[in-house]
């Protein structure tokens, strides 16, 4: 897939990949771009063009992940982006999946074992995911901000941070959730709702995998580097 540059028009980014819409909004851009380029809009919105493009391009292609370049951005910039992403999950993705899950359940002719299993699995998944997000926001991110802004006040210089295992679990579970629906749902359900639900889960999965990759391979190495330097 095409790699975008600052000379591209923002409108063309969306035409070439509408999945970028939430990412673009996450940075604070509002539609109504006219023919403005990425560079012009980033200047107007006071957004780091290079950072924006790097994130957008990682969304474009799984194979595009310029680790060295990403490592050069400030952890504060990365945390800000990650928090906006969390917000999107909390305000949009999770409620939307939940709403569709409820509708799907209502659409089933009768309550059956399979639907119940899907529902319960989803509830557990959601609880774990929200706990993971709030751990990051309440403990991990503030620690990193402190490490950057007031390193002398850090009490635990050797705090070991790793989300990898939790990320893997969250990952596997979302895969299981899809499979529970695709393989085991009992046939009396509303297919329109079910399609929407699955599409939403696939979309969410793509987003969160990218998110976790940034945390694991960029933010954590940055933290280790910062810890070594104080
Ligand atoms: Fe996160
Ligand atoms: Fe995470």
Short mmCIF file of C-alpha atoms and ligand atoms in Angstrom, two decimals:
data_model
loop_
_atom_site.label_atom_id
_atom_site.label_comp_id
_atom_site.label_asym_id
_atom_site.label_seq_id
_atom_site.Cartn_x
_atom_site.Cartn_y
_atom_site.Cartn_z
CA UNK A 1 0.00 0.00 0.00
CA UNK A 2 0.98 3.57 -0.66
CA UNK A 3 3.02 5.46 1.92
CA UNK A 4 1.70 8.99 2.47
CA UNK A 5 3.85 12.10 2.52
CA UNK A 6 3.25 15.63 3.77
CA UNK A 7 2.50 16.78 0.23
CA UNK A 8 -0.54 14.50 -0.07
CA UNK A 9 -3.95 16.07 0.24
CA UNK A 10 -5.76 14.99 3.39
CA UNK A 11 -8.84 14.19 1.32
CA UNK A 12 -6.81 11.67 -0.67
CA UNK A 13 -5.76 9.85 2.48
CA UNK A 14 -9.40 9.18 3.26
CA UNK A 15 -10.28 8.22 -0.30
CA UNK A 16 -7.46 5.74 -0.38
CA UNK A 17 -8.24 4.22 3.03
CA UNK A 18 -11.39 5.14 4.91
CA UNK A 19 -10.17 3.18 7.93
CA UNK A 20 -7.95 6.18 8.59
CA UNK A 21 -10.97 8.32 9.49
CA UNK A 22 -10.89 7.54 13.23
CA UNK A 23 -7.12 8.01 13.30
CA UNK A 24 -7.42 11.41 11.63
CA UNK A 25 -10.16 12.47 14.03
CA UNK A 26 -8.12 11.24 16.96
CA UNK A 27 -5.52 13.85 16.19
CA UNK A 28 -8.21 16.51 16.45
CA UNK A 29 -8.69 17.22 12.73
CA UNK A 30 -12.21 18.05 11.64
CA UNK A 31 -13.49 17.34 8.13
CA UNK A 32 -13.92 20.16 5.68
CA UNK A 33 -10.33 19.94 4.44
CA UNK A 34 -10.87 21.36 0.95
CA UNK A 35 -7.71 20.59 -0.97
CA UNK A 36 -5.30 21.28 1.84
CA UNK A 37 -2.24 19.10 2.15
CA UNK A 38 -1.27 17.14 5.25
CA UNK A 39 1.52 19.62 5.89
CA UNK A 40 -0.74 22.69 5.75
CA UNK A 41 -3.36 21.10 8.00
CA UNK A 42 -0.79 19.90 10.53
CA UNK A 43 0.60 23.44 10.69
CA UNK A 44 -2.89 24.85 11.19
CA UNK A 45 -3.77 22.40 13.93
CA UNK A 46 -0.27 22.58 15.45
CA UNK A 47 0.32 18.89 15.06
CA UNK A 48 3.72 17.33 14.49
CA UNK A 49 3.50 16.42 10.78
CA UNK A 50 6.13 13.75 10.98
CA UNK A 51 4.46 12.03 13.91
CA UNK A 52 1.03 12.19 12.30
CA UNK A 53 2.33 10.70 9.05
CA UNK A 54 4.25 7.97 10.80
CA UNK A 55 1.16 6.89 12.73
CA UNK A 56 -1.05 7.06 9.65
CA UNK A 57 1.43 5.01 7.67
CA UNK A 58 1.66 2.33 10.34
CA UNK A 59 -2.11 2.01 9.99
CA UNK A 60 -1.81 1.74 6.25
CA UNK A 61 0.38 -1.28 6.26
CA UNK A 62 1.28 -3.92 8.81
CA UNK A 63 4.77 -4.01 7.37
CA UNK A 64 5.39 -0.32 7.78
CA UNK A 65 6.74 0.19 11.24
CA UNK A 66 9.81 2.44 11.28
CA UNK A 67 10.99 1.59 14.75
CA UNK A 68 14.02 3.86 14.77
CA UNK A 69 12.05 6.82 13.62
CA UNK A 70 9.23 6.23 16.10
CA UNK A 71 11.77 5.99 18.89
CA UNK A 72 12.86 9.55 18.17
CA UNK A 73 9.49 11.06 19.07
CA UNK A 74 8.93 12.30 22.58
CA UNK A 75 7.27 9.74 24.87
CA UNK A 76 4.89 12.56 25.83
CA UNK A 77 3.70 12.85 22.24
CA UNK A 78 3.23 9.10 22.07
CA UNK A 79 1.37 8.98 25.38
CA UNK A 80 -0.92 11.75 24.23
CA UNK A 81 -1.77 9.75 21.13
CA UNK A 82 -2.25 6.53 23.11
CA UNK A 83 -4.62 8.27 25.52
CA UNK A 84 -6.70 9.61 22.67
CA UNK A 85 -6.87 6.09 21.34
CA UNK A 86 -8.02 4.77 24.73
CA UNK A 87 -10.67 7.44 24.75
CA UNK A 88 -11.89 6.31 21.35
CA UNK A 89 -12.14 2.73 22.58
CA UNK A 90 -14.02 3.78 25.69
CA UNK A 91 -16.38 6.25 24.09
CA UNK A 92 -16.93 4.60 20.74
CA UNK A 93 -15.62 1.09 20.06
CA UNK A 94 -16.64 -0.66 23.26
CA UNK A 95 -20.12 0.91 23.55
CA UNK A 96 -20.75 0.19 19.87
CA UNK A 97 -19.70 -3.44 20.15
CA UNK A 98 -21.77 -3.73 23.29
CA UNK A 99 -24.85 -2.25 21.68
CA UNK A 100 -24.60 -4.62 18.73
CA UNK A 101 -23.97 -7.53 21.06
CA UNK A 102 -27.20 -6.70 22.91
CA UNK A 103 -29.15 -6.30 19.70
CA UNK A 104 -27.84 -9.61 18.46
CA UNK A 105 -28.95 -11.28 21.62
CA UNK A 106 -32.42 -9.80 21.40
CA UNK A 107 -32.62 -10.90 17.76
CA UNK A 108 -32.12 -14.55 18.68
CA UNK A 109 -35.42 -16.36 18.69
CA UNK A 110 -34.82 -17.80 22.11
CA UNK A 111 -32.05 -17.52 24.62
CA UNK A 112 -29.67 -20.34 23.87
CA UNK A 113 -26.49 -21.71 25.36
CA UNK A 114 -24.26 -20.46 22.54
CA UNK A 115 -25.48 -16.89 22.71
CA UNK A 116 -25.05 -16.91 26.45
CA UNK A 117 -21.51 -18.18 26.07
CA UNK A 118 -20.67 -15.40 23.58
CA UNK A 119 -22.18 -12.80 25.86
CA UNK A 120 -20.30 -14.00 28.92
CA UNK A 121 -17.04 -14.24 27.08
CA UNK A 122 -17.49 -10.70 25.84
CA UNK A 123 -18.23 -9.40 29.36
CA UNK A 124 -15.05 -10.92 30.72
CA UNK A 125 -13.05 -9.58 27.83
CA UNK A 126 -14.41 -6.10 28.33
CA UNK A 127 -13.64 -6.12 32.05
CA UNK A 128 -10.04 -7.16 31.41
CA UNK A 129 -9.60 -4.62 28.66
CA UNK A 130 -10.93 -1.73 30.74
CA UNK A 131 -8.73 -2.76 33.64
CA UNK A 132 -5.72 -2.87 31.32
CA UNK A 133 -6.51 0.60 29.98
CA UNK A 134 -6.99 2.12 33.42
CA UNK A 135 -3.75 0.53 34.71
CA UNK A 136 -1.92 2.21 31.87
CA UNK A 137 -3.61 5.55 32.41
CA UNK A 138 -3.41 5.61 36.20
CA UNK A 139 -0.05 4.00 36.81
CA UNK A 140 2.11 3.51 33.75
CA UNK A 141 1.65 6.77 31.84
CA UNK A 142 2.01 9.04 34.90
CA UNK A 143 5.23 7.21 35.77
CA UNK A 144 6.61 7.85 32.28
CA UNK A 145 5.58 11.51 32.33
CA UNK A 146 7.41 11.89 35.62
CA UNK A 147 10.42 10.14 34.18
CA UNK A 148 10.53 12.72 31.39
CA UNK A 149 9.60 15.87 33.29
CA UNK A 150 10.96 15.43 36.80
CA UNK A 151 13.31 12.45 36.72
CA UNK A 152 14.94 13.40 40.02
CA UNK A 153 11.68 12.76 41.82
CA UNK A 154 11.36 9.21 40.56
CA UNK A 155 11.27 6.78 43.42
CA UNK A 156 11.62 3.58 41.55
CA UNK A 157 14.21 3.92 38.83
CA UNK A 158 14.16 0.26 38.02
CA UNK A 159 10.46 -0.30 37.71
CA UNK A 160 10.01 -3.10 35.21
CA UNK A 161 7.27 -2.29 32.78
CA UNK A 162 5.97 -4.73 30.30
CA UNK A 163 2.54 -5.02 28.80
CA UNK A 164 3.45 -7.67 26.31
CA UNK A 165 1.89 -10.58 28.10
CA UNK A 166 -1.33 -8.73 28.81
CA UNK A 167 -1.46 -7.53 25.24
CA UNK A 168 -1.06 -11.05 23.95
CA UNK A 169 -3.93 -12.22 26.12
CA UNK A 170 -6.19 -9.38 25.06
CA UNK A 171 -5.27 -10.27 21.50
CA UNK A 172 -5.96 -13.94 21.78
CA UNK A 173 -9.26 -13.26 23.45
CA UNK A 174 -10.51 -10.99 20.73
CA UNK A 175 -9.68 -13.74 18.30
CA UNK A 176 -11.59 -16.22 20.43
CA UNK A 177 -14.55 -13.87 20.56
CA UNK A 178 -14.66 -13.69 16.76
CA UNK A 179 -14.41 -17.45 16.52
CA UNK A 180 -17.10 -18.04 19.09
CA UNK A 181 -19.45 -16.00 16.95
CA UNK A 182 -18.34 -17.27 13.56
CA UNK A 183 -18.09 -20.93 14.47
CA UNK A 184 -20.62 -21.48 17.19
CA UNK A 185 -23.48 -19.03 17.10
CA UNK A 186 -26.76 -20.90 16.72
CA UNK A 187 -28.43 -20.14 13.40
CA UNK A 188 -31.42 -18.11 14.54
CA UNK A 189 -30.08 -14.58 14.71
CA UNK A 190 -30.36 -11.38 12.71
CA UNK A 191 -27.60 -11.55 10.12
CA UNK A 192 -27.45 -7.80 9.51
CA UNK A 193 -26.71 -7.14 13.15
CA UNK A 194 -24.27 -10.01 13.28
CA UNK A 195 -22.37 -8.72 10.25
CA UNK A 196 -22.14 -5.28 11.74
CA UNK A 197 -20.94 -6.68 15.02
CA UNK A 198 -18.23 -8.78 13.40
CA UNK A 199 -17.06 -5.94 11.19
CA UNK A 200 -16.84 -3.72 14.26
CA UNK A 201 -14.82 -6.34 16.13
CA UNK A 202 -12.43 -6.81 13.20
CA UNK A 203 -11.95 -3.05 12.99
CA UNK A 204 -11.37 -2.74 16.68
CA UNK A 205 -8.88 -5.59 16.58
CA UNK A 206 -6.83 -3.91 13.86
CA UNK A 207 -6.78 -0.68 15.82
CA UNK A 208 -5.83 -2.21 19.12
CA UNK A 209 -3.08 -4.36 17.62
CA UNK A 210 -1.47 -1.25 16.23
CA UNK A 211 -1.91 0.47 19.56
CA UNK A 212 -0.31 -2.38 21.49
CA UNK A 213 2.56 -2.55 19.04
CA UNK A 214 3.39 1.11 19.73
CA UNK A 215 3.29 0.48 23.47
CA UNK A 216 5.45 -2.65 23.32
CA UNK A 217 8.06 -1.72 20.79
CA UNK A 218 8.31 2.05 21.17
CA UNK A 219 7.14 3.27 24.55
CA UNK A 220 8.67 0.52 26.68
CA UNK A 221 12.15 0.74 25.09
CA UNK A 222 11.95 4.51 25.56
CA UNK A 223 11.22 4.02 29.24
CA UNK A 224 14.18 1.68 29.64
CA UNK A 225 16.38 4.26 27.95
CA UNK A 226 15.12 7.02 30.23
CA UNK A 227 15.61 4.87 33.32
CA UNK A 228 19.21 4.24 32.32
CA UNK A 229 19.88 7.93 31.81
CA UNK A 230 18.95 9.06 35.32
FE1 LIG B 1 -3.05 1.21 25.77
FE1 LIG B 2 -1.89 -1.64 26.36
#
